[in-house]
mmCIF file of C-alpha atoms in Angstrom:
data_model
loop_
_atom_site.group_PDB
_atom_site.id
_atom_site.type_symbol
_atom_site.label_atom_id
_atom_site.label_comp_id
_atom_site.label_asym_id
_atom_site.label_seq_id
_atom_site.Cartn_x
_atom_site.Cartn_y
_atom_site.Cartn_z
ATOM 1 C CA UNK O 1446 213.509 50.286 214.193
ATOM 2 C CA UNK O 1447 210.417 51.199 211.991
ATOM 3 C CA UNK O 1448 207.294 53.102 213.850
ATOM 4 C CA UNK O 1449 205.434 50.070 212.605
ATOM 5 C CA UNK O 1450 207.236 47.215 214.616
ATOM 6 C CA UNK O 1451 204.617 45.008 216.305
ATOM 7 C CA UNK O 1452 206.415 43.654 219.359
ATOM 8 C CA UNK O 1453 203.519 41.291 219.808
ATOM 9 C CA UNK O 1454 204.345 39.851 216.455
ATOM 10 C CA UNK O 1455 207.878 39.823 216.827
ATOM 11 C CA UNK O 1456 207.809 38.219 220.178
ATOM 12 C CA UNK O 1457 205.656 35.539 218.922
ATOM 13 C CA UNK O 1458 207.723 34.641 216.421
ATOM 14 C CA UNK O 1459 210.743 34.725 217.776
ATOM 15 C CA UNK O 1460 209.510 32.390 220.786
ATOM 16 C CA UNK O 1461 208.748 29.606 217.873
ATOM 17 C CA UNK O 1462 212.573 29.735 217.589
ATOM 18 C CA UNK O 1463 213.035 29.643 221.179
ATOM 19 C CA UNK O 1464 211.169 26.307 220.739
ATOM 20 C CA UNK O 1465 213.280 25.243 218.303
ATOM 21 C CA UNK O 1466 216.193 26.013 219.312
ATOM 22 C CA UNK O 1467 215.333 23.948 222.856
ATOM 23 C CA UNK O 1468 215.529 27.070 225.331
ATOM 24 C CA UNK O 1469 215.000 25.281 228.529
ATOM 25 C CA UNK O 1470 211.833 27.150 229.164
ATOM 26 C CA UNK O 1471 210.131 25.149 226.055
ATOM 27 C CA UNK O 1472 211.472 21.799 227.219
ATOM 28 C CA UNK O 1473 207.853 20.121 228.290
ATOM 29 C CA UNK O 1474 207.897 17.926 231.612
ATOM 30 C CA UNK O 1475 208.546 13.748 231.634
ATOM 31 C CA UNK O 1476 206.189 11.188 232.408
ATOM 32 C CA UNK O 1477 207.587 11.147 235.543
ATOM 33 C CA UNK O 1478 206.738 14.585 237.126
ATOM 34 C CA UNK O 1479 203.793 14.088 236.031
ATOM 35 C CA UNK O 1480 203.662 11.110 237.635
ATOM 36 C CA UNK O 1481 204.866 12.227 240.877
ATOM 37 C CA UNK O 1482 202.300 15.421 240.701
ATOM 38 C CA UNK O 1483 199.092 12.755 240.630
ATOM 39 C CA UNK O 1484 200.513 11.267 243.704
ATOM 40 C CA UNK O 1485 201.126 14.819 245.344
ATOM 41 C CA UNK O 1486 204.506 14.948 244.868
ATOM 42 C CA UNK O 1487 204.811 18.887 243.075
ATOM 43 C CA UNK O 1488 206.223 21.648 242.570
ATOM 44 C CA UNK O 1489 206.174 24.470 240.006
ATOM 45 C CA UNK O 1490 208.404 27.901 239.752
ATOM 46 C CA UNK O 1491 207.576 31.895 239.461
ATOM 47 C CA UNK O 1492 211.391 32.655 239.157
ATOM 48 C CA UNK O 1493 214.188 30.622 238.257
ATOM 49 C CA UNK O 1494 214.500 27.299 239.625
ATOM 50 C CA UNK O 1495 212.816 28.462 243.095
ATOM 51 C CA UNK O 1496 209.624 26.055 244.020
ATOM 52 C CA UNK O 1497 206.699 28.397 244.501
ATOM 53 C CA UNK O 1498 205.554 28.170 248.667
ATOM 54 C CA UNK O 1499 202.812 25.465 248.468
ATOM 55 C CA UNK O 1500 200.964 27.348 251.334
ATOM 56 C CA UNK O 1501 200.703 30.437 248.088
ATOM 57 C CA UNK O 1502 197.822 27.735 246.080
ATOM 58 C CA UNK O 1503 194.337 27.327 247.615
ATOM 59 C CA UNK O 1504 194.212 24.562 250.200
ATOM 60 C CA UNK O 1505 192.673 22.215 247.480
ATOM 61 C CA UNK O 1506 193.199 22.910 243.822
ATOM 62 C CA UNK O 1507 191.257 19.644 243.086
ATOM 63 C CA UNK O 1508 188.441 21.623 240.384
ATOM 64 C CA UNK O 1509 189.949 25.082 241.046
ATOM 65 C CA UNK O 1510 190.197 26.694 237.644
ATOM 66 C CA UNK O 1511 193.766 28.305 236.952
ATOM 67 C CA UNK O 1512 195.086 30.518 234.082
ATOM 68 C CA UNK O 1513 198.434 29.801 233.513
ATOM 69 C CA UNK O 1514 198.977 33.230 232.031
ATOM 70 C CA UNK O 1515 201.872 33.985 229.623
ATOM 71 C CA UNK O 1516 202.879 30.164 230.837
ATOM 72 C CA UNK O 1517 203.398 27.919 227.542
ATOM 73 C CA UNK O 1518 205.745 25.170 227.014
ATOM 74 C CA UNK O 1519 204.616 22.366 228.890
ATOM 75 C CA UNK O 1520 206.269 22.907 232.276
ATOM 76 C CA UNK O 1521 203.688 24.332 234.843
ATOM 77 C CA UNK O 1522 200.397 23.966 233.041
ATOM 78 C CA UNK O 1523 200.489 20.404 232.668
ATOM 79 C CA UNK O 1524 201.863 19.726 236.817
ATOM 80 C CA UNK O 1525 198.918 21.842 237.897
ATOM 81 C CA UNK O 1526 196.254 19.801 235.810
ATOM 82 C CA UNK O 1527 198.139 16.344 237.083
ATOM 83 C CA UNK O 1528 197.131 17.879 240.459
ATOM 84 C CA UNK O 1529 193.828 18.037 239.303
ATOM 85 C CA UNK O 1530 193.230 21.689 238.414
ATOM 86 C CA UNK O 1531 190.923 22.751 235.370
ATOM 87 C CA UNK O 1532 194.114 24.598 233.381
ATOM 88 C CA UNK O 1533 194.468 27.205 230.755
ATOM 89 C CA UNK O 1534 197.090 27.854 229.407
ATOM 90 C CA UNK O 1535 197.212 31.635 227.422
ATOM 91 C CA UNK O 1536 200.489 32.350 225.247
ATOM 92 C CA UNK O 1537 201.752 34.309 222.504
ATOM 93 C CA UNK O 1538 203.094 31.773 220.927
ATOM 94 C CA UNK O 1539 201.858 28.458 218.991
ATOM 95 C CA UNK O 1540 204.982 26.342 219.228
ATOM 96 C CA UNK O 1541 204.698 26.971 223.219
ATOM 97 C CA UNK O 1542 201.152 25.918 223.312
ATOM 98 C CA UNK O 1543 201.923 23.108 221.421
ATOM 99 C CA UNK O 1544 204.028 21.826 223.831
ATOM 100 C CA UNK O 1545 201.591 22.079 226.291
ATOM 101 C CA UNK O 1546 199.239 20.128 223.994
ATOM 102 C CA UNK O 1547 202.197 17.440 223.238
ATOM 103 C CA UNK O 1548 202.153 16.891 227.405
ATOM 104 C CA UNK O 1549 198.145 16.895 227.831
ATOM 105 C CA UNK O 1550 197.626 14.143 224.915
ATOM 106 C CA UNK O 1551 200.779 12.041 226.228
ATOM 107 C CA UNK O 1552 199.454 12.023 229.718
ATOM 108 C CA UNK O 1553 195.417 12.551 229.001
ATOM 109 C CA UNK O 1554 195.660 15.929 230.730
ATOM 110 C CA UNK O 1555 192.730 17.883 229.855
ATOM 111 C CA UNK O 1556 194.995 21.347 229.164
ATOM 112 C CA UNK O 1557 192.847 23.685 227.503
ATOM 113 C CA UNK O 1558 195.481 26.191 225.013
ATOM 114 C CA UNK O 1559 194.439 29.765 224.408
ATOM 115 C CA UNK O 1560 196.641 31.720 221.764
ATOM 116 C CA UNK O 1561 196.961 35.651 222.512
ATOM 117 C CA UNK O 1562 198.179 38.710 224.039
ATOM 118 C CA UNK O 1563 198.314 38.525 228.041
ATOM 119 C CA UNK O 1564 197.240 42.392 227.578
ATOM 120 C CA UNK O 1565 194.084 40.957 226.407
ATOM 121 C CA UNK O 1566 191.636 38.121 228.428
ATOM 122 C CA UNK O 1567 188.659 38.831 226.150
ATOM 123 C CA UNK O 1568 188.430 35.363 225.528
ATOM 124 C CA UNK O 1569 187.203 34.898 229.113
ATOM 125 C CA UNK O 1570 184.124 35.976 231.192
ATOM 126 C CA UNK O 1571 184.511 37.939 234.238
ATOM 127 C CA UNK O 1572 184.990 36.127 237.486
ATOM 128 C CA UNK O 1573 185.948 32.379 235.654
ATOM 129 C CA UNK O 1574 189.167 31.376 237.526
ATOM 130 C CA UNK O 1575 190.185 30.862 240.599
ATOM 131 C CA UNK O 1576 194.453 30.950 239.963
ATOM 132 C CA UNK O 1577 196.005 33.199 237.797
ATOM 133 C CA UNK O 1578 199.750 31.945 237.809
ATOM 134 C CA UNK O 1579 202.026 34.230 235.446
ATOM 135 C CA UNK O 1580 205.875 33.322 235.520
ATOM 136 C CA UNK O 1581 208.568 35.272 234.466
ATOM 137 C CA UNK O 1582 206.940 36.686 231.087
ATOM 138 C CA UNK O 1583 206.005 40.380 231.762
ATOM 139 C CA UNK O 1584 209.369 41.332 230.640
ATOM 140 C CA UNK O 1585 208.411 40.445 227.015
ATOM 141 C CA UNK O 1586 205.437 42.488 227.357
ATOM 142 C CA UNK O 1587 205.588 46.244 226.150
ATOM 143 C CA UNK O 1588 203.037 47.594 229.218
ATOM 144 C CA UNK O 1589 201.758 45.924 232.245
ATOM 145 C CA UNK O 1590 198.300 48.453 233.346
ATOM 146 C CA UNK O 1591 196.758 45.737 231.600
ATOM 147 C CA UNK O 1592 197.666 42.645 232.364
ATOM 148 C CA UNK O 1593 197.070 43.386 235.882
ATOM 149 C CA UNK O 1594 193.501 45.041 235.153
ATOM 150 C CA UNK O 1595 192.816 41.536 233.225
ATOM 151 C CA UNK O 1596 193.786 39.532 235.884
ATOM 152 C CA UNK O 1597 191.783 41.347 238.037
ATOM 153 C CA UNK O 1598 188.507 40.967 235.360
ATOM 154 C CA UNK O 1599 189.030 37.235 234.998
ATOM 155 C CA UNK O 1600 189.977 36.393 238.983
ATOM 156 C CA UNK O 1601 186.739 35.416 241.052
ATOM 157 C CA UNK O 1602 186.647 37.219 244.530
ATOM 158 C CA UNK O 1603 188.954 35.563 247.091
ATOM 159 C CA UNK O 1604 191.195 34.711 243.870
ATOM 160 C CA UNK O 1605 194.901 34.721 243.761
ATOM 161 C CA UNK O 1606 197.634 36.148 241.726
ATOM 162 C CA UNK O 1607 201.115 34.956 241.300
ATOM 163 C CA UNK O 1608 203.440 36.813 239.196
ATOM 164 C CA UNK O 1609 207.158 36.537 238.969
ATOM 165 C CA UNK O 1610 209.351 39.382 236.916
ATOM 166 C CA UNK O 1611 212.551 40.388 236.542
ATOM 167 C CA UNK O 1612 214.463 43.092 238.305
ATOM 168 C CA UNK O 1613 214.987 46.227 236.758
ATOM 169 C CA UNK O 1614 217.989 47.108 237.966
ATOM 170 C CA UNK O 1615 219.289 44.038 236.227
ATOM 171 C CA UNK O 1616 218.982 46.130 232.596
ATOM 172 C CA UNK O 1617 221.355 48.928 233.690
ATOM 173 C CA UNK O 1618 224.617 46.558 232.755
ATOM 174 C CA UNK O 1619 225.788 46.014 229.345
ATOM 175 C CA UNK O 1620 224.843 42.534 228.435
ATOM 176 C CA UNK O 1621 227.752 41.835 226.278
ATOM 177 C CA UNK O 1622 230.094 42.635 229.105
ATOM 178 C CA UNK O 1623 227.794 40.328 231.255
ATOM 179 C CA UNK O 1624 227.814 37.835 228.844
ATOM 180 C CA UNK O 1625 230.744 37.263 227.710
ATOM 181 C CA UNK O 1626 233.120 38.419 230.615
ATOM 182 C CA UNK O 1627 230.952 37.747 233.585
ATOM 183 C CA UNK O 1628 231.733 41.584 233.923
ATOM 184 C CA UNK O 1629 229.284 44.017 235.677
ATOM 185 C CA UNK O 1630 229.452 47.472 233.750
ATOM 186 C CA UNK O 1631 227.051 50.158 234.432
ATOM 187 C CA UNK O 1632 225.217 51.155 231.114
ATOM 188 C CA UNK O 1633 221.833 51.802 230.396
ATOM 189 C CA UNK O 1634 219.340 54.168 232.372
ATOM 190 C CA UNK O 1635 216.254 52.865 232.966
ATOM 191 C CA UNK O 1636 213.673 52.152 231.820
ATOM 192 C CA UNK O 1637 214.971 50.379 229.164
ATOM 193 C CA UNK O 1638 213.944 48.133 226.392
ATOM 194 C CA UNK O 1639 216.233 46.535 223.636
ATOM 195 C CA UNK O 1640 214.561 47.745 221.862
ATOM 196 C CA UNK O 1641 217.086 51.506 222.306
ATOM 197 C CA UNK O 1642 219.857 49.071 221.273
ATOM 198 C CA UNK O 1643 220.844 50.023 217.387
ATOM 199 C CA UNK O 1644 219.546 46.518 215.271
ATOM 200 C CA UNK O 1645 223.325 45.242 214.863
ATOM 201 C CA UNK O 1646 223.809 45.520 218.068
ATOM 202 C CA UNK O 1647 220.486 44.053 219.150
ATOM 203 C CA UNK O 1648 221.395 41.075 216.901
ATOM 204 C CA UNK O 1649 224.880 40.651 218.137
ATOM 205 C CA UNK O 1650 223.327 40.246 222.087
ATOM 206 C CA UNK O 1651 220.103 38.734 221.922
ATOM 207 C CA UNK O 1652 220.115 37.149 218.486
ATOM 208 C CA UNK O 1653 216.625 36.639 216.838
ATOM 209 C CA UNK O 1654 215.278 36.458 220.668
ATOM 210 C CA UNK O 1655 212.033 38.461 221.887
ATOM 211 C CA UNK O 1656 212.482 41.890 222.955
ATOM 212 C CA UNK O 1657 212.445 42.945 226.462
ATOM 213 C CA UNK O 1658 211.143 45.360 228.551
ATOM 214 C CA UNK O 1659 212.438 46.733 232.176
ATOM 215 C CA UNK O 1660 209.488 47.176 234.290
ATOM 216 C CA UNK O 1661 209.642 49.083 236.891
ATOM 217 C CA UNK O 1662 208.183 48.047 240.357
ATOM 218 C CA UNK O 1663 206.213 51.080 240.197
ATOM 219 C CA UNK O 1664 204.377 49.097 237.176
ATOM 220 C CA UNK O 1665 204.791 45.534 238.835
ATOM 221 C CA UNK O 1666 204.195 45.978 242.486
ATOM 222 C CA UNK O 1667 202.270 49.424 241.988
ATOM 223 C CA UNK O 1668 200.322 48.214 239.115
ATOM 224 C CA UNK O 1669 199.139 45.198 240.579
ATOM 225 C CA UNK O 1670 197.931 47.839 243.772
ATOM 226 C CA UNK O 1671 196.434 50.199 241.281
ATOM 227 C CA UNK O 1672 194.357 47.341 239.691
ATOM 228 C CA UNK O 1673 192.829 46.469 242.863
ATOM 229 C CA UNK O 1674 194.732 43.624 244.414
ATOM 230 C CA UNK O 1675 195.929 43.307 247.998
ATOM 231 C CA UNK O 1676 199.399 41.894 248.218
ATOM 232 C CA UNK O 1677 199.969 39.104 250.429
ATOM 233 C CA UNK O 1678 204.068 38.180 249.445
ATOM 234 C CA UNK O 1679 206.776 39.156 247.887
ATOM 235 C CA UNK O 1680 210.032 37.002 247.544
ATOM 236 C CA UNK O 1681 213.422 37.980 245.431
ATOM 237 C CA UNK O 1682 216.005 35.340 244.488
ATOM 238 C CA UNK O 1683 219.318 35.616 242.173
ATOM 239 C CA UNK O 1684 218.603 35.600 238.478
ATOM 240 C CA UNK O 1685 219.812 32.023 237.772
ATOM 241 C CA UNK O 1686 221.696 32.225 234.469
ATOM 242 C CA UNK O 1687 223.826 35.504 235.139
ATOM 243 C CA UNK O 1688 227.162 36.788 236.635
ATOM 244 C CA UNK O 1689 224.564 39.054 238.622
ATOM 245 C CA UNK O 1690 223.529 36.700 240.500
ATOM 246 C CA UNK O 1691 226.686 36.730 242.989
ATOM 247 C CA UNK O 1692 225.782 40.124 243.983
ATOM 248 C CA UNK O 1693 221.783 41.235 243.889
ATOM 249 C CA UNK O 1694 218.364 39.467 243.383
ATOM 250 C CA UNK O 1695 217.090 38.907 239.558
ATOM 251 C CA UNK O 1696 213.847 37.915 240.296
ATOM 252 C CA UNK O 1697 210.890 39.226 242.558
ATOM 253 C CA UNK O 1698 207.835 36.944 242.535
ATOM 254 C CA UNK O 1699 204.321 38.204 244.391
ATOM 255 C CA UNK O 1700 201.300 36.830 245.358
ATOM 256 C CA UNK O 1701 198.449 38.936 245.536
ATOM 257 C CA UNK O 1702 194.105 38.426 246.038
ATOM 258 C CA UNK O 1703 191.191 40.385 244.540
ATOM 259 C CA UNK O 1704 188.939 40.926 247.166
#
């Protein structure tokens, strides 16, 4: 691929198609979770379809102001302001932020939308939330030193991180193989991006989708360290659309505080 590819670019619009197309991640919530969440009836998710622990939010997130980082498409965003959070939601991509618009003006959620890079939090002071909740979306970033660094910046003392991201290990098999057989073959070394996969080859197993990036926990767990935060937990649960999951954990999802 050409020295000039802009991943950021790419990614954005290939997760417009993603919306289109009606990957479940872009499918916004019902009236009726929304419903539910105004009578305290909620739950949101890190990794897969696994609730985040309740006892990982602030006691009250009545006012608290959360970034819902990397976290378009009208799932999460909108259940956290029905709670009665002050939300942002930050994404690469319009047609994900539009969902979360579509759910605000349906319900008369007051969802703020941010468009950009979850490298870059420019667009907000030091110390203005209290939540920064980041699902599985690191993988579709290139580097991570940042976006921990950023959430750091824009996290008010006492303020908590959640972050869920894929396993590395989970790049090593040939996805075709995984795919299509449900068949576990050893591959790729890591780190690895799809980007190493020759373009016909790219196209044939992810389609137009975003490209991907391995992480390793040395940049998720050890980044997040480096940056300044003090993990408090760390879960792992089975990636919930692959053959893998029968044998090893997909997902890891942390929750970590700046000081």
């Amino acid at each position: 691929m050409a020295s000039s590819f802009d991943p950021v670019a790419h990614n954005r619009s290939a997760w417009d198609r993603e919306v289109e197309s009606g990957n479940e991640w872009t499918r916004p919530v019902g009236p009726e979770v929304i419903a539910r969440a105004r009578a305290g009836d909620w739950s949101v998710v890190l990794i897969g379809y696994q609730p985040v622990p309740r006892d990982w939010f602030p006691a009250e997130l009545a006012g608290a102001a959360v970034l819902c980082l990397a976290s378009g498409g009208g799932q999460q965003g909108p259940v956290l302001s029905a709670v009665g959070a002050a939300v942002t939601v930050l994404d690469n991509s319009p047609r994900q932020l539009s969902r979360d618009r579509e759910v605000g003006a349906r319900e008369q959620l007051a969802v703020r939308t941010v468009l950009g890079d979850m490298r870059d939090l420019s667009a907000f002071t030091d110390a203005s939330f209290d939540v920064v909740f980041n699902p599985v979306s690191n993988v579709f970033c290139p580097e991570l030193a940042p976006v921990w660094l950023e959430s750091f910046r824009v996290l008010r003392p006492g303020g908590i991180l959640m972050a869920g991201f894929m396993n590395p290990d989970i790049f090593i098999f040939d996805v075709a193989a995984l795919d299509e057989r449900g068949e576990l073959i050893v591959r790729h070394p890591l780190p690895f991006t799809t980007l190493d996969l020759p373009d016909d080859e790219r196209e044939r197993s992810y389609g137009t989708g975003p490209i991907e990036y391995s992480h390793s926990l040395t940049e998720q767990i050890g980044g997040q360290l480096a940056a300044g935060f003090v993990l408090t937990h760390l879960v792992e649960g089975p990636h919930h659309a692959d053959a893998t999951g029968r044998y090893m954990p997909g997902y890891f999802a942390t929750r970590a505080v700046r000081p």
